[in-house]
Amino acid sequence: MTTLLVASTGGHLKQLHRLHRRLDGVGGPFHWSTFDTPQSRSLLEGEPVDFVRFVGGRDPRNVLRNVPRASRILREHDVDTIVSTGSAMALPFFALGRARGLTCHYIESAARSDGPSRTAKMIARLPGVNLYTQYPAWADGKWRFRGAVFDSFTAAAPVRPPERIGKVVVSLGTFKDYGFKRLVRRLLEILPADADVLWQTGDTDVSDLGITGHHALPERELTRAIQEADVLVAHAGVGTALAALEVGKCPVLVPRRLAHGEHVDDHQTQIAGELSRRGLAVSVEAGELTLGHLLAAAGTGVATLPEDPRFVTRGGRAPSPLGAPVPGQAG
């Protein structure tokens, strides 16, 4: 029997990749289902994976078009358990899975600090799905709190910032059909003219701005660049933030805004606010960004902790998929 791990690329996939080897009571072998992108091919190298049709924001047509493929994946891999951190691509897998009596665990993204997303609300209507929030503030009888992916990191002692910002990674995310030109323009105003900048621009059109943008970089390449840079400046996406925290960097997070047509809603303010509250990021609006914010982030230390004990199932607690490492697997 197989555990199917389902997640959209970006922050959803990054979260599930960090969490899947700590699933309590959910054993392998594991099989993945996601979109075909440089991130997924790099992050899941050597792992069994089936790629499905891309599903964008508010994209019911492609959700439905993935139904036959989801049915085939469940059947061919003898799946008995499905785990997902979202988003809409998970819908056909969970609907078909519950119809077949499979065990389903849905862990809402750490991007949602004030309540479930639209997709999560739809999945919550399916009978028998186990539901988990990464924030105790909105846990209730339906949504159970078992810790958060950010719990593995803590603010550390300050580090000496560089005398000047010389090497920068800018990541605007790869969310399809949404750009973030405001941030690029602001950075071009404040960055030193001789700064060495790596631009991961996604769907942001920078052809008229005199810079060279990379649509998407492989996971390892982006992580290595962040590690070597003085600072990361990024949209407030969970995946990009985790990439920085994993290498001990405090990112500058700039939320995309619905009012500017930069995302489907304003949930990135929740991510930036939560990580700022934990002392793990510098949060700032695009129009207010200064070189001082970059220097502040460069001087902020981040440390990785042992896995948080709240992920461990203890006696008398309700069953949870989040727990100790699976026997025989690395934590």
Short mmCIF file of C-alpha atoms in Angstrom, two decimals:
data_model
loop_
_atom_site.label_atom_id
_atom_site.label_comp_id
_atom_site.label_asym_id
_atom_site.label_seq_id
_atom_site.Cartn_x
_atom_site.Cartn_y
_atom_site.Cartn_z
CA MET A 1 0.00 0.00 0.00
CA THR A 2 1.16 3.53 -0.78
CA THR A 3 0.90 6.96 0.82
CA LEU A 4 0.26 9.60 -1.86
CA LEU A 5 1.67 13.05 -1.11
CA VAL A 6 -0.22 15.73 -3.05
CA ALA A 7 0.70 19.42 -3.25
CA SER A 8 0.86 22.32 -5.65
CA THR A 9 4.37 23.53 -6.37
CA GLY A 10 5.82 26.48 -4.47
CA GLY A 11 5.16 26.81 -0.76
CA HIS A 12 2.66 23.95 -0.59
CA LEU A 13 5.20 21.46 -1.95
CA LYS A 14 8.01 22.86 0.18
CA GLN A 15 5.93 22.42 3.35
CA LEU A 16 4.89 18.87 2.55
CA HIS A 17 8.46 17.94 1.70
CA ARG A 18 9.60 19.18 5.13
CA LEU A 19 6.73 17.47 6.97
CA HIS A 20 6.27 14.16 5.20
CA ARG A 21 8.99 12.25 7.04
CA ARG A 22 7.43 13.25 10.36
CA LEU A 23 3.99 11.84 9.61
CA ASP A 24 2.96 9.88 12.68
CA GLY A 25 1.28 6.58 11.85
CA VAL A 26 1.57 7.17 8.11
CA GLY A 27 4.16 4.91 6.59
CA GLY A 28 5.76 4.58 3.19
CA PRO A 29 6.33 3.85 0.48
CA PHE A 30 5.62 7.42 -0.54
CA HIS A 31 4.56 8.59 -3.98
CA TRP A 32 4.24 12.24 -5.02
CA SER A 33 1.79 14.10 -7.23
CA THR A 34 2.43 17.72 -8.19
CA PHE A 35 3.12 20.02 -11.16
CA ASP A 36 6.11 19.70 -13.46
CA THR A 37 8.40 22.64 -12.63
CA PRO A 38 12.12 23.20 -12.02
CA GLN A 39 11.36 23.33 -8.29
CA SER A 40 9.52 19.99 -8.21
CA ARG A 41 12.09 18.21 -10.39
CA SER A 42 14.92 19.45 -8.16
CA LEU A 43 13.22 18.97 -4.79
CA LEU A 44 11.84 15.52 -5.63
CA GLU A 45 14.85 14.20 -7.54
CA GLY A 46 15.03 10.44 -7.06
CA GLU A 47 11.48 10.27 -5.65
CA PRO A 48 8.59 8.55 -7.46
CA VAL A 49 6.28 11.25 -8.82
CA ASP A 50 3.37 11.68 -11.21
CA PHE A 51 2.92 15.14 -12.70
CA VAL A 52 -0.58 16.48 -13.25
CA ARG A 53 -2.04 19.38 -15.18
CA PHE A 54 -1.31 22.80 -13.68
CA VAL A 55 -4.15 24.27 -11.60
CA GLY A 56 -4.05 28.03 -11.08
CA GLY A 57 -5.93 30.27 -8.72
CA ARG A 58 -9.70 29.98 -9.12
CA ASP A 59 -9.24 27.40 -11.87
CA PRO A 60 -12.14 24.90 -11.73
CA ARG A 61 -11.67 23.82 -15.35
CA ASN A 62 -8.24 22.31 -14.73
CA VAL A 63 -9.36 20.85 -11.40
CA LEU A 64 -11.96 18.85 -13.34
CA ARG A 65 -9.52 17.97 -16.11
CA ASN A 66 -7.27 16.34 -13.50
CA VAL A 67 -10.00 13.96 -12.29
CA PRO A 68 -9.21 11.09 -14.73
CA ARG A 69 -5.48 11.39 -14.02
CA ALA A 70 -6.08 11.43 -10.26
CA SER A 71 -8.23 8.30 -10.57
CA ARG A 72 -5.51 6.51 -12.53
CA ILE A 73 -2.80 7.49 -10.01
CA LEU A 74 -4.83 6.21 -7.06
CA ARG A 75 -5.54 2.94 -8.84
CA GLU A 76 -2.11 2.23 -10.33
CA HIS A 77 -0.15 2.90 -7.14
CA ASP A 78 -2.48 1.03 -4.78
CA VAL A 79 -2.90 4.14 -2.62
CA ASP A 80 -4.45 3.72 0.82
CA THR A 81 -3.58 7.13 2.36
CA ILE A 82 -3.51 10.65 0.91
CA VAL A 83 -1.77 13.60 2.58
CA SER A 84 -1.81 17.16 1.25
CA THR A 85 -0.87 20.70 2.18
CA GLY A 86 -3.00 22.05 -0.71
CA SER A 87 -4.07 23.73 -2.80
CA ALA A 88 -6.88 23.24 -5.40
CA MET A 89 -5.10 20.39 -7.19
CA ALA A 90 -5.83 18.27 -4.09
CA LEU A 91 -9.60 18.40 -4.63
CA PRO A 92 -10.01 15.53 -7.12
CA PHE A 93 -7.64 13.30 -5.14
CA PHE A 94 -9.55 13.82 -1.89
CA ALA A 95 -13.01 13.49 -3.47
CA LEU A 96 -12.06 10.25 -5.23
CA GLY A 97 -10.09 9.02 -2.25
CA ARG A 98 -12.93 9.40 0.21
CA ALA A 99 -15.36 7.81 -2.26
CA ARG A 100 -13.02 4.79 -2.21
CA GLY A 101 -12.74 4.79 1.58
CA LEU A 102 -9.10 5.91 1.68
CA THR A 103 -7.60 7.65 4.71
CA CYS A 104 -7.14 11.37 3.94
CA HIS A 105 -5.17 13.98 5.90
CA TYR A 106 -5.33 17.65 4.90
CA ILE A 107 -2.84 20.02 6.57
CA GLU A 108 -3.77 23.63 5.88
CA SER A 109 -0.87 25.75 4.69
CA ALA A 110 1.12 27.86 7.11
CA ALA A 111 0.08 30.74 4.85
CA ARG A 112 -3.35 30.73 6.51
CA SER A 113 -3.03 32.12 10.03
CA ASP A 114 -6.60 33.38 10.40
CA GLY A 115 -8.65 30.51 8.98
CA PRO A 116 -8.91 27.96 6.19
CA SER A 117 -8.56 28.81 2.52
CA ARG A 118 -11.34 28.38 -0.02
CA THR A 119 -9.92 25.02 -1.07
CA ALA A 120 -9.63 23.87 2.55
CA LYS A 121 -13.28 24.78 3.17
CA MET A 122 -14.33 22.65 0.21
CA ILE A 123 -12.22 19.70 1.34
CA ALA A 124 -13.62 20.07 4.86
CA ARG A 125 -17.09 19.30 3.44
CA LEU A 126 -15.94 15.82 2.43
CA PRO A 127 -16.92 13.38 5.19
CA GLY A 128 -14.10 11.61 6.97
CA VAL A 129 -11.16 13.86 6.05
CA ASN A 130 -8.75 14.52 8.93
CA LEU A 131 -8.14 18.28 9.10
CA TYR A 132 -5.18 20.12 10.64
CA THR A 133 -4.33 23.77 11.15
CA GLN A 134 -0.82 25.09 11.79
CA TYR A 135 -2.22 27.83 14.08
CA PRO A 136 -3.86 27.23 17.47
CA ALA A 137 -5.87 30.45 17.19
CA TRP A 138 -8.43 28.89 14.84
CA ALA A 139 -8.26 25.26 15.93
CA ASP A 140 -11.68 23.86 16.85
CA GLY A 141 -13.56 20.57 16.94
CA LYS A 142 -13.03 20.13 13.20
CA TRP A 143 -9.54 21.58 12.67
CA ARG A 144 -6.87 20.21 15.03
CA PHE A 145 -3.60 21.94 15.88
CA ARG A 146 -0.43 19.79 15.83
CA GLY A 147 2.28 22.43 15.40
CA ALA A 148 3.59 24.36 12.43
CA VAL A 149 6.31 23.97 9.85
CA PHE A 150 7.88 27.20 11.17
CA ASP A 151 8.33 25.69 14.66
CA SER A 152 11.69 24.22 13.65
CA PHE A 153 13.24 27.71 13.47
CA THR A 154 14.00 30.38 16.04
CA ALA A 155 15.55 33.83 16.10
CA ALA A 156 19.20 33.54 17.09
CA ALA A 157 21.78 36.02 18.32
CA PRO A 158 22.35 38.91 15.91
CA VAL A 159 25.07 38.47 13.33
CA ARG A 160 27.36 41.14 11.96
CA PRO A 161 25.70 42.60 8.87
CA PRO A 162 27.81 43.42 5.82
CA GLU A 163 29.12 46.97 5.61
CA ARG A 164 27.14 47.31 2.40
CA ILE A 165 24.67 45.19 0.50
CA GLY A 166 26.66 43.68 -2.34
CA LYS A 167 24.97 40.38 -3.21
CA VAL A 168 21.18 39.97 -3.29
CA VAL A 169 18.73 37.28 -4.30
CA VAL A 170 15.28 38.50 -5.33
CA SER A 171 12.52 35.91 -5.60
CA LEU A 172 9.07 36.94 -6.78
CA GLY A 173 7.67 33.44 -6.75
CA THR A 174 6.32 31.49 -9.69
CA PHE A 175 2.56 31.94 -9.24
CA LYS A 176 1.18 31.77 -12.78
CA ASP A 177 -0.36 34.87 -14.40
CA TYR A 178 0.46 37.21 -11.50
CA GLY A 179 3.39 39.63 -11.54
CA PHE A 180 5.04 41.76 -8.87
CA LYS A 181 6.57 44.63 -10.81
CA ARG A 182 6.13 47.10 -7.92
CA LEU A 183 8.79 45.28 -5.92
CA VAL A 184 11.24 45.15 -8.84
CA ARG A 185 10.88 48.87 -9.48
CA ARG A 186 11.36 49.70 -5.81
CA LEU A 187 14.49 47.55 -5.60
CA LEU A 188 15.95 49.22 -8.67
CA GLU A 189 15.49 52.54 -6.86
CA ILE A 190 17.27 51.54 -3.64
CA LEU A 191 19.88 48.90 -4.50
CA PRO A 192 23.48 49.99 -5.07
CA ALA A 193 24.23 50.29 -8.78
CA ASP A 194 27.03 47.73 -8.51
CA ALA A 195 25.06 45.16 -6.48
CA ASP A 196 25.19 41.59 -7.77
CA VAL A 197 21.50 40.61 -8.02
CA LEU A 198 19.99 37.27 -8.96
CA TRP A 199 16.40 37.84 -10.10
CA GLN A 200 13.88 34.95 -10.00
CA THR A 201 10.95 36.75 -11.55
CA GLY A 202 8.31 34.12 -12.34
CA ASP A 203 5.50 35.66 -14.37
CA THR A 204 6.63 39.24 -13.71
CA ASP A 205 7.50 40.93 -17.02
CA VAL A 206 10.85 42.67 -16.56
CA SER A 207 11.69 43.04 -20.25
CA ASP A 208 11.49 46.85 -20.04
CA LEU A 209 13.45 47.23 -16.79
CA GLY A 210 16.98 46.54 -17.96
CA ILE A 211 17.53 43.40 -15.88
CA THR A 212 17.83 39.69 -16.64
CA GLY A 213 15.14 37.66 -14.94
CA HIS A 214 14.96 33.88 -14.51
CA HIS A 215 11.41 32.53 -14.58
CA ALA A 216 12.16 29.70 -12.15
CA LEU A 217 15.36 28.22 -10.76
CA PRO A 218 15.91 24.64 -9.57
CA GLU A 219 15.53 24.26 -5.81
CA ARG A 220 19.19 23.52 -5.14
CA GLU A 221 20.42 26.39 -7.28
CA LEU A 222 18.13 28.91 -5.60
CA THR A 223 19.00 27.64 -2.12
CA ARG A 224 22.72 27.86 -2.82
CA ALA A 225 22.33 31.42 -4.12
CA ILE A 226 20.39 32.45 -1.00
CA GLN A 227 23.07 30.94 1.23
CA GLU A 228 25.81 32.91 -0.53
CA ALA A 229 23.90 36.22 -0.68
CA ASP A 230 23.94 39.05 1.85
CA VAL A 231 20.15 39.03 1.87
CA LEU A 232 17.05 37.57 0.24
CA VAL A 233 14.24 39.92 -0.76
CA ALA A 234 11.09 38.05 -1.70
CA HIS A 235 7.38 38.02 -2.05
CA ALA A 236 5.87 36.69 1.18
CA GLY A 237 5.53 33.09 0.06
CA VAL A 238 5.97 30.17 2.46
CA GLY A 239 8.28 28.23 0.15
CA THR A 240 10.71 31.08 -0.40
CA ALA A 241 10.72 31.93 3.31
CA LEU A 242 11.48 28.31 4.23
CA ALA A 243 14.34 28.21 1.72
CA ALA A 244 15.94 31.16 3.52
CA LEU A 245 15.32 29.87 7.04
CA GLU A 246 16.79 26.47 6.20
CA VAL A 247 20.16 28.09 5.47
CA GLY A 248 20.04 30.40 8.48
CA LYS A 249 18.97 33.55 6.62
CA CYS A 250 16.36 36.07 7.70
CA PRO A 251 14.42 37.12 4.58
CA VAL A 252 12.90 40.48 3.75
CA LEU A 253 9.29 39.59 2.93
CA VAL A 254 7.17 41.92 0.82
CA PRO A 255 3.52 40.86 0.49
CA ARG A 256 1.83 40.82 -2.88
CA ARG A 257 -1.42 42.78 -2.78
CA LEU A 258 -4.84 42.00 -4.25
CA ALA A 259 -5.51 45.71 -4.83
CA HIS A 260 -2.58 45.83 -7.26
CA GLY A 261 -3.59 42.63 -9.06
CA GLU A 262 -0.61 40.75 -7.63
CA HIS A 263 -2.44 37.76 -6.15
CA VAL A 264 -5.90 36.23 -5.69
CA ASP A 265 -6.15 37.62 -2.13
CA ASP A 266 -4.04 39.22 0.61
CA HIS A 267 -2.97 36.05 2.42
CA GLN A 268 0.72 36.94 2.00
CA THR A 269 0.28 39.59 4.67
CA GLN A 270 -0.47 36.72 7.07
CA ILE A 271 2.78 34.92 6.24
CA ALA A 272 4.89 38.06 6.54
CA GLY A 273 3.18 39.02 9.79
CA GLU A 274 3.60 35.59 11.37
CA LEU A 275 7.30 35.30 10.54
CA SER A 276 7.92 38.88 11.64
CA ARG A 277 6.20 38.13 14.96
CA ARG A 278 8.51 35.15 15.43
CA GLY A 279 11.56 37.30 14.67
CA LEU A 280 12.27 35.23 11.55
CA ALA A 281 11.68 37.85 8.84
CA VAL A 282 11.61 41.56 8.16
CA SER A 283 8.16 42.44 6.83
CA VAL A 284 7.60 45.59 4.76
CA GLU A 285 5.29 46.90 2.06
CA ALA A 286 6.78 47.37 -1.41
CA GLY A 287 6.48 51.16 -1.42
CA GLU A 288 8.13 51.47 2.00
CA LEU A 289 11.14 49.20 1.36
CA THR A 290 14.53 50.78 2.12
CA LEU A 291 18.14 49.67 2.18
CA GLY A 292 17.82 49.75 5.98
CA HIS A 293 15.35 46.85 5.85
CA LEU A 294 17.88 44.79 3.90
CA LEU A 295 20.66 45.56 6.38
CA ALA A 296 18.37 44.71 9.32
CA ALA A 297 17.59 41.32 7.82
CA ALA A 298 21.26 40.66 7.05
CA GLY A 299 22.05 41.24 10.73
CA THR A 300 19.35 38.92 12.08
CA GLY A 301 20.37 35.39 13.02
CA VAL A 302 18.19 32.31 12.45
CA ALA A 303 18.78 28.90 14.05
CA THR A 304 17.23 25.49 13.39
CA LEU A 305 15.79 23.64 16.39
CA PRO A 306 15.19 19.95 16.96
CA GLU A 307 11.73 18.96 15.77
CA ASP A 308 9.08 20.62 17.90
CA PRO A 309 7.55 18.22 20.47
CA ARG A 310 4.05 19.30 19.46
CA PHE A 311 4.47 17.20 16.34
CA VAL A 312 4.77 14.08 18.49
CA THR A 313 1.62 12.07 19.25
CA ARG A 314 1.27 11.55 22.98
CA GLY A 315 -0.98 9.27 24.98
CA GLY A 316 -4.58 10.43 25.23
CA ARG A 317 -4.35 12.75 22.25
CA ALA A 318 -6.42 12.39 19.14
CA PRO A 319 -4.65 10.66 16.24
CA SER A 320 -2.52 13.01 14.20
CA PRO A 321 -0.55 12.57 11.01
CA LEU A 322 2.16 14.87 12.33
CA GLY A 323 4.64 13.21 14.60
CA ALA A 324 7.94 11.46 14.96
CA PRO A 325 10.00 10.42 11.93
CA VAL A 326 8.79 7.34 10.12
CA PRO A 327 10.89 4.33 11.23
CA GLY A 328 13.86 3.86 8.96
CA GLN A 329 13.56 7.36 7.52
CA ALA A 330 15.60 10.48 8.18
CA GLY A 331 13.92 13.14 10.30
#
